[in-house]
CSV table of C-alpha atoms and ligand atoms in Angstrom, one decimal:
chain,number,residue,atom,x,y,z
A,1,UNK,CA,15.3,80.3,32.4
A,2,UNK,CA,16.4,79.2,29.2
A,3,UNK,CA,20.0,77.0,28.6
A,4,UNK,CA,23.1,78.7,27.6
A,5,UNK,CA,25.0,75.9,25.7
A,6,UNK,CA,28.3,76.1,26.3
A,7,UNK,CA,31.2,74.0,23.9
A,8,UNK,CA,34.7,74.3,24.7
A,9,UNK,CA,37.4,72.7,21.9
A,10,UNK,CA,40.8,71.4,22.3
A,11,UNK,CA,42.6,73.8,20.9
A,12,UNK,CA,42.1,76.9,19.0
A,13,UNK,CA,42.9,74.7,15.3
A,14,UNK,CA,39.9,72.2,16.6
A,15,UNK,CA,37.7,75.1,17.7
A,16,UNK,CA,38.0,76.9,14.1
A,17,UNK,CA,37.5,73.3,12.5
A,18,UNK,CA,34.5,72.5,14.1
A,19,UNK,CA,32.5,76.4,14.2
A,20,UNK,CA,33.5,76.3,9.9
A,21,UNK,CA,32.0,72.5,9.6
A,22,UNK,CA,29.0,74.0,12.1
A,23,UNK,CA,28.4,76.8,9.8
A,24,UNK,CA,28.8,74.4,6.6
A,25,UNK,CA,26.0,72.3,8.2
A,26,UNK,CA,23.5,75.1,9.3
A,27,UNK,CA,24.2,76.4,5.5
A,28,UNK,CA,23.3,73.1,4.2
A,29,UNK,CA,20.3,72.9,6.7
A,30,UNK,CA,18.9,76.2,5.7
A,31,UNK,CA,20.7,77.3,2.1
A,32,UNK,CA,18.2,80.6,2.4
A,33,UNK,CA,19.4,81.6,5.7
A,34,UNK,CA,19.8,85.1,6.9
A,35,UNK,CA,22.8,85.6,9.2
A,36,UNK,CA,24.5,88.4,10.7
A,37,UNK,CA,28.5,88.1,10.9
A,38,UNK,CA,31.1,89.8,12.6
A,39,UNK,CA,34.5,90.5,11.9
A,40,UNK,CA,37.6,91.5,13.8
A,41,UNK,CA,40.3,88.6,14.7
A,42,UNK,CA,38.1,85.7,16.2
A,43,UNK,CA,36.1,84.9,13.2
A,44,UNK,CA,38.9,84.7,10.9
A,45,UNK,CA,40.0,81.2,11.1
A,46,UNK,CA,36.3,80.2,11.1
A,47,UNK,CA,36.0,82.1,7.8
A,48,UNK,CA,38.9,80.4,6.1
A,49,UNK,CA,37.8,77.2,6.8
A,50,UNK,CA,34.0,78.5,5.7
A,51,UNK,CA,36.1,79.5,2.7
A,52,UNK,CA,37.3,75.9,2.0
A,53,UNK,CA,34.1,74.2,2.2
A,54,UNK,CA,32.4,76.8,-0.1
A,55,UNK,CA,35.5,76.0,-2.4
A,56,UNK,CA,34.6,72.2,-1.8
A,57,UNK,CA,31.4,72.6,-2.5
A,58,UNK,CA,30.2,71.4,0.5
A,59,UNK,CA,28.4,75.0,1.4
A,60,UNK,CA,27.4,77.7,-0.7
A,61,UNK,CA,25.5,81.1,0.3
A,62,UNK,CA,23.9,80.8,-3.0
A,63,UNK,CA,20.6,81.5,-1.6
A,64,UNK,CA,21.6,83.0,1.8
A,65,UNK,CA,21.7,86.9,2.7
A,66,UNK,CA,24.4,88.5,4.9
A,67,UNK,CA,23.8,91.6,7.0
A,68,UNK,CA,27.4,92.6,8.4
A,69,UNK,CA,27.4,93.0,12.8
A,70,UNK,CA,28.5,96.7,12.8
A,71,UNK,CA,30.6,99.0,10.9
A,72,UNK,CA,33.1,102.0,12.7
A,73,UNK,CA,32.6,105.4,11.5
A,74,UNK,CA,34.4,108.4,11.1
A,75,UNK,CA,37.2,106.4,9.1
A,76,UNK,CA,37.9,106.2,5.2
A,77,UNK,CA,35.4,103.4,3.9
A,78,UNK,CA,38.3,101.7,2.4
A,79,UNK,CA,40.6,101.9,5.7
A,80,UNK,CA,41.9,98.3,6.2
A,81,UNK,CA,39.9,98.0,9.6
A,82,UNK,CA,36.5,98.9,8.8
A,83,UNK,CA,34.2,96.3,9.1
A,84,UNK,CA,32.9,96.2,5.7
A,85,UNK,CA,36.4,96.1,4.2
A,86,UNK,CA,37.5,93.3,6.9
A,87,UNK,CA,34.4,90.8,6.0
A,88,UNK,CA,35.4,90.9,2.0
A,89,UNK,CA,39.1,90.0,2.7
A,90,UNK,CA,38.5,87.3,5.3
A,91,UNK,CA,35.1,85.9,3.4
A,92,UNK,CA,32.5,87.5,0.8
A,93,UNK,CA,35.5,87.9,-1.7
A,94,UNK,CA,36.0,84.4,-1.7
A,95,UNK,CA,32.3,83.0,-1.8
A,96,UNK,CA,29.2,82.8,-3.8
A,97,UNK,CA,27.0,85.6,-1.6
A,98,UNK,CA,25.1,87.5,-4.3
A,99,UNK,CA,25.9,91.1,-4.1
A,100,UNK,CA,22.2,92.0,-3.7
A,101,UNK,CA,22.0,89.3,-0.9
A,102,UNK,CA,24.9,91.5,1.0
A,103,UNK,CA,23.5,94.0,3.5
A,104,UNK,CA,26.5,96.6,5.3
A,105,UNK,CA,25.6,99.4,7.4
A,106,UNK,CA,26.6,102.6,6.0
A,107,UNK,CA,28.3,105.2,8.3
A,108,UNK,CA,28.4,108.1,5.3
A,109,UNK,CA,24.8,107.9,4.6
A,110,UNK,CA,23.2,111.2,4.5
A,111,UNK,CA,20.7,110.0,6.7
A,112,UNK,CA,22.1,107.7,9.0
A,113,UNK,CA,18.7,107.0,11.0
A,114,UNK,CA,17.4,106.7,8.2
A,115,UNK,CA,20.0,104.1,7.3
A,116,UNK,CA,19.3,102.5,10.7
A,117,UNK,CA,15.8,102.4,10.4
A,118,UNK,CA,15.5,100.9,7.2
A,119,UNK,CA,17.9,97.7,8.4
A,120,UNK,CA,16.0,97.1,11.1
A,121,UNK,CA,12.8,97.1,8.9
A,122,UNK,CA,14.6,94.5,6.9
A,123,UNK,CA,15.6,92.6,9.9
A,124,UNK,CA,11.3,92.5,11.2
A,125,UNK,CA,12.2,88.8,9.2
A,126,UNK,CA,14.4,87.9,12.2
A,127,UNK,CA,17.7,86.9,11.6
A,128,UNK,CA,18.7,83.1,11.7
A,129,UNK,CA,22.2,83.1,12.4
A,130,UNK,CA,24.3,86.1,14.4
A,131,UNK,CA,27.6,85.0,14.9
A,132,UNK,CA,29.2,87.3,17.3
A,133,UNK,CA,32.9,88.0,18.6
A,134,UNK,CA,33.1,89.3,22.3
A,135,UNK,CA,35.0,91.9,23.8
A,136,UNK,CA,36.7,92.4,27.0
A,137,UNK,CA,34.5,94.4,28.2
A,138,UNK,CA,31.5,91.9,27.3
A,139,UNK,CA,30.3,94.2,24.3
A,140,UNK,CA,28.7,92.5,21.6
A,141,UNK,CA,28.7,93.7,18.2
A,142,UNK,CA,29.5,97.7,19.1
A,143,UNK,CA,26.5,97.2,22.1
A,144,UNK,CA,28.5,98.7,24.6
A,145,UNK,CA,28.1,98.3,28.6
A,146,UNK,CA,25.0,99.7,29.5
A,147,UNK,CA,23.2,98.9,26.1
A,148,UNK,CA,19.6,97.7,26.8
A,149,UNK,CA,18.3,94.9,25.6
A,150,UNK,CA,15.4,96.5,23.7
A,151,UNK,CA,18.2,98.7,21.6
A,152,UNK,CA,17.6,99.0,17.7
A,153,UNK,CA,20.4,99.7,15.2
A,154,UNK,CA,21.8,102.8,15.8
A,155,UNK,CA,25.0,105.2,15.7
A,156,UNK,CA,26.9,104.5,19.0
A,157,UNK,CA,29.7,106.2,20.8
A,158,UNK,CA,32.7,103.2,21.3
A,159,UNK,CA,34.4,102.5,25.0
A,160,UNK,CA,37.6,104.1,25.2
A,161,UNK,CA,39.1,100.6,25.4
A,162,UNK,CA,37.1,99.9,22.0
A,163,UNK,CA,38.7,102.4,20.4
A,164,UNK,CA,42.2,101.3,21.6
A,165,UNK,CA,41.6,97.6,21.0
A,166,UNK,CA,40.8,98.9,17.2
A,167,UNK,CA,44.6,99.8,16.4
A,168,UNK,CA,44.7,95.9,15.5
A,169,UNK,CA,42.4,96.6,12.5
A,170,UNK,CA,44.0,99.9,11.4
A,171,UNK,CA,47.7,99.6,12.1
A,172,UNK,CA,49.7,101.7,14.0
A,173,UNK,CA,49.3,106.1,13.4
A,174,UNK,CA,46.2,105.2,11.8
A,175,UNK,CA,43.2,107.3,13.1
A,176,UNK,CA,40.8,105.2,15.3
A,177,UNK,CA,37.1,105.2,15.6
A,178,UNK,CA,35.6,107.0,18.4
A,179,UNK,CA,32.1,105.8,17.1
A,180,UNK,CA,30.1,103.3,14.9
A,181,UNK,CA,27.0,101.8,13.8
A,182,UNK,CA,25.9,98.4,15.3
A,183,UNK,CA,22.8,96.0,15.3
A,184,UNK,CA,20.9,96.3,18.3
A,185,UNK,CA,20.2,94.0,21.1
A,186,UNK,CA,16.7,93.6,20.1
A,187,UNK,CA,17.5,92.3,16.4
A,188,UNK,CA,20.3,90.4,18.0
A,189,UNK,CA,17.9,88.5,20.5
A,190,UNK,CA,15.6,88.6,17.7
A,191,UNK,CA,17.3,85.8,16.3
A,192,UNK,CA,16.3,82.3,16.0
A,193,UNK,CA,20.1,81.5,17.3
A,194,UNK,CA,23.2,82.9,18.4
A,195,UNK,CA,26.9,82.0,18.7
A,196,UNK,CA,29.3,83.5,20.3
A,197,UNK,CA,33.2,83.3,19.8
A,198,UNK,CA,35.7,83.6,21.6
A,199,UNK,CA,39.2,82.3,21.5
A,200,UNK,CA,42.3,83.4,23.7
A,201,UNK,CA,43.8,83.4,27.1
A,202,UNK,CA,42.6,87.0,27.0
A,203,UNK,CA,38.8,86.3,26.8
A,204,UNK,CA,38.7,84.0,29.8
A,205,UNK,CA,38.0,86.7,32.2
A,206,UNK,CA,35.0,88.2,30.6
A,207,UNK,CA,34.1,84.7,29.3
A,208,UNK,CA,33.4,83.8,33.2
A,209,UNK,CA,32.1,87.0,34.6
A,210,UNK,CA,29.3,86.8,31.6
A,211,UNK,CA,28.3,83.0,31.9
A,212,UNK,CA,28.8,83.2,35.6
A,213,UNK,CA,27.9,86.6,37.4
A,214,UNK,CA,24.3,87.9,37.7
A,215,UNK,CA,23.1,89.0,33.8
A,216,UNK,CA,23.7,93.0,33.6
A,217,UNK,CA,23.7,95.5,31.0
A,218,UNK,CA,26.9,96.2,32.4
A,219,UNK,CA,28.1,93.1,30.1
A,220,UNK,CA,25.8,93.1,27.6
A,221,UNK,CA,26.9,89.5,26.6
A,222,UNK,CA,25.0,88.1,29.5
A,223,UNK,CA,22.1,89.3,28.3
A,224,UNK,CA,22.2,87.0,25.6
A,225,UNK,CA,21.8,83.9,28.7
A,226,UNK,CA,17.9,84.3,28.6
A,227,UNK,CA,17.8,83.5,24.7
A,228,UNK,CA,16.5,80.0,24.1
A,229,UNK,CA,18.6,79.3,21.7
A,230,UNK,CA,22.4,80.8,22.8
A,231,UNK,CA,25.8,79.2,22.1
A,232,UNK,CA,29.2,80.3,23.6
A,233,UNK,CA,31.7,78.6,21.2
A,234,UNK,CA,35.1,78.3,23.2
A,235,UNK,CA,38.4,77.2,22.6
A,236,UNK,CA,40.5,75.9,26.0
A,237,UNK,CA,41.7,79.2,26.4
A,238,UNK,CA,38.8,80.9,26.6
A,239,UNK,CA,37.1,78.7,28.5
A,240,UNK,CA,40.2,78.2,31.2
A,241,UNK,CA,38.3,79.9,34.3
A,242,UNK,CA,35.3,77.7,34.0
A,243,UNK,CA,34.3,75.5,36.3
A,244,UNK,CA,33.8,72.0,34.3
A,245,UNK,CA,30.0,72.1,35.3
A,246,UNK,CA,28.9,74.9,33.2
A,247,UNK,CA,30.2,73.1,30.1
A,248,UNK,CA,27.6,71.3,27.2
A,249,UNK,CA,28.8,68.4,25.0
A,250,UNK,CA,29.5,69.2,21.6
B,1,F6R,C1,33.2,92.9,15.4
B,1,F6R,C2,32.5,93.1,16.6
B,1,F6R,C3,33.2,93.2,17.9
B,1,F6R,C4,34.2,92.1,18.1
B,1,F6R,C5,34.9,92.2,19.5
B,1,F6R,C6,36.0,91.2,19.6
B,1,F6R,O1,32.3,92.9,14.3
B,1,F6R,O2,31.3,93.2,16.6
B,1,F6R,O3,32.2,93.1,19.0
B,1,F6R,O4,33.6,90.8,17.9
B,1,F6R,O5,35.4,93.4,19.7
B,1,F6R,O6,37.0,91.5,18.7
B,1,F6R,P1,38.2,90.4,18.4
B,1,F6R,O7,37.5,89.2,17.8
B,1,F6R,O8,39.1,91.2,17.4
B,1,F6R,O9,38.8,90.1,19.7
């Protein structure tokens, strides 16, 4: 069974620090990668400090193409929470990503299958990078529980408690997202490697269950434990209810 490496930082300052200089050093390593990025509130330290080193000129995504996680539907494009809108403020506004080397996921196409089916046809060059946020409920990207591993891109229903947990992206009295588009497991495992964030007392709980209990499509997180190349990238908080054991070095 493959490794999980797990890295736990200091504090949640170190931890955004070292993920940005991480991502500045696979950028240097492979200046034509193609990664897949997620937004919502864990990635956005780690995209301000990606931000600086582009500004520095110590990375640049000159050559690189971005395919955005997942995008909610059902919401006005330019809503302040969609996904799309989220990734430009936090990073492709403020670095060198050629607009034909950005790929989003379009909730108003005509066709959405269509729309589905043609990313994954992009993605048959698997991905390098996916970056992914966790939720409580141990979805990844908008793979809820109960995803299968061998899911394409596809129009999903969102968790009740995903739809909630989304007021933080549109503001209060805004209307929520009952559904959304999301790469699949399959691209996701697709990939030659994968990190997941997560920061917060409020992630320890699901942080445990999915390095800990048995892997289940009930937290499609774990699933990501048999990838040969998987890292969970954990500030203290995060990583509170693990037992010392399960940790990697940096
Ligand atoms: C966002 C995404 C989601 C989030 C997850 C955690 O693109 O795919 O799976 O990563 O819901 O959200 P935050 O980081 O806001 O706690």
């Amino acid at each position: 069974m493959a490794m999980v490496h797990v890295v736990r930082y200091e504090s949640p300052q170190a931890w955004a620090e070292h993920v940005a200089a991480r991502f500045a050093s696979f950028l240097a390593d492979q200046p034509a990668a193609r990664v897949a990025l997620p937004t919502g509130a864990t990635p956005e330290p780690v995209y301000a400090g990606i931000v600086e080193a582009v500004r520095a000129g110590v990375a640049s995504f000159g050559r690189a193409h971005v395919f955005l996680l997942d995008e909610f539907g059902g919401v006005p494009p330019d809503a302040k929470g969609r996904c799309d809108v989220m990734l430009h403020r936090a990073l492709l506004d403020h670095v060198d990503v050629r607009p034909g080397h950005y790929h989003k996921l379009d909730p108003e196409a005509p066709d959405v299958e269509a729309m589905c089916a043609a990313y994954d046809a992009a993605l048959k060059q698997p991905l390098d990078l996916v970056m992914l946020g966790i939720g409580r409920n141990g979805h990844v990207g908008m793979n809820e529980p109960g995803t299968p591993p061998d899911s394409g891109t596809r129009r999903v229903e969102l968790a009740p408690s995903t739809t909630q947990a989304s007021v933080r992206y549109f503001g209060e009295g805004a209307a929520l997202p009952t559904w959304g588009i999301t790469l699949g497991l399959a691209q996701i495992l697709a990939a030659r490697t994968i990190w997941i964030l997560a920061t917060g007392e409020g992630k320890a709980d699901i942080v445990r269950d999915v390095l800990l209990e048995p892997v289940s499509a009930s937290r499609p997180a774990s699933l990501l434990r048999g990838h040969p190349d998987c890292w969970f990238l954990l500030d203290a908080a995060a990583a509170s209810k693990l037992p010392v054991g399960v940790l990697t070095r940096g």
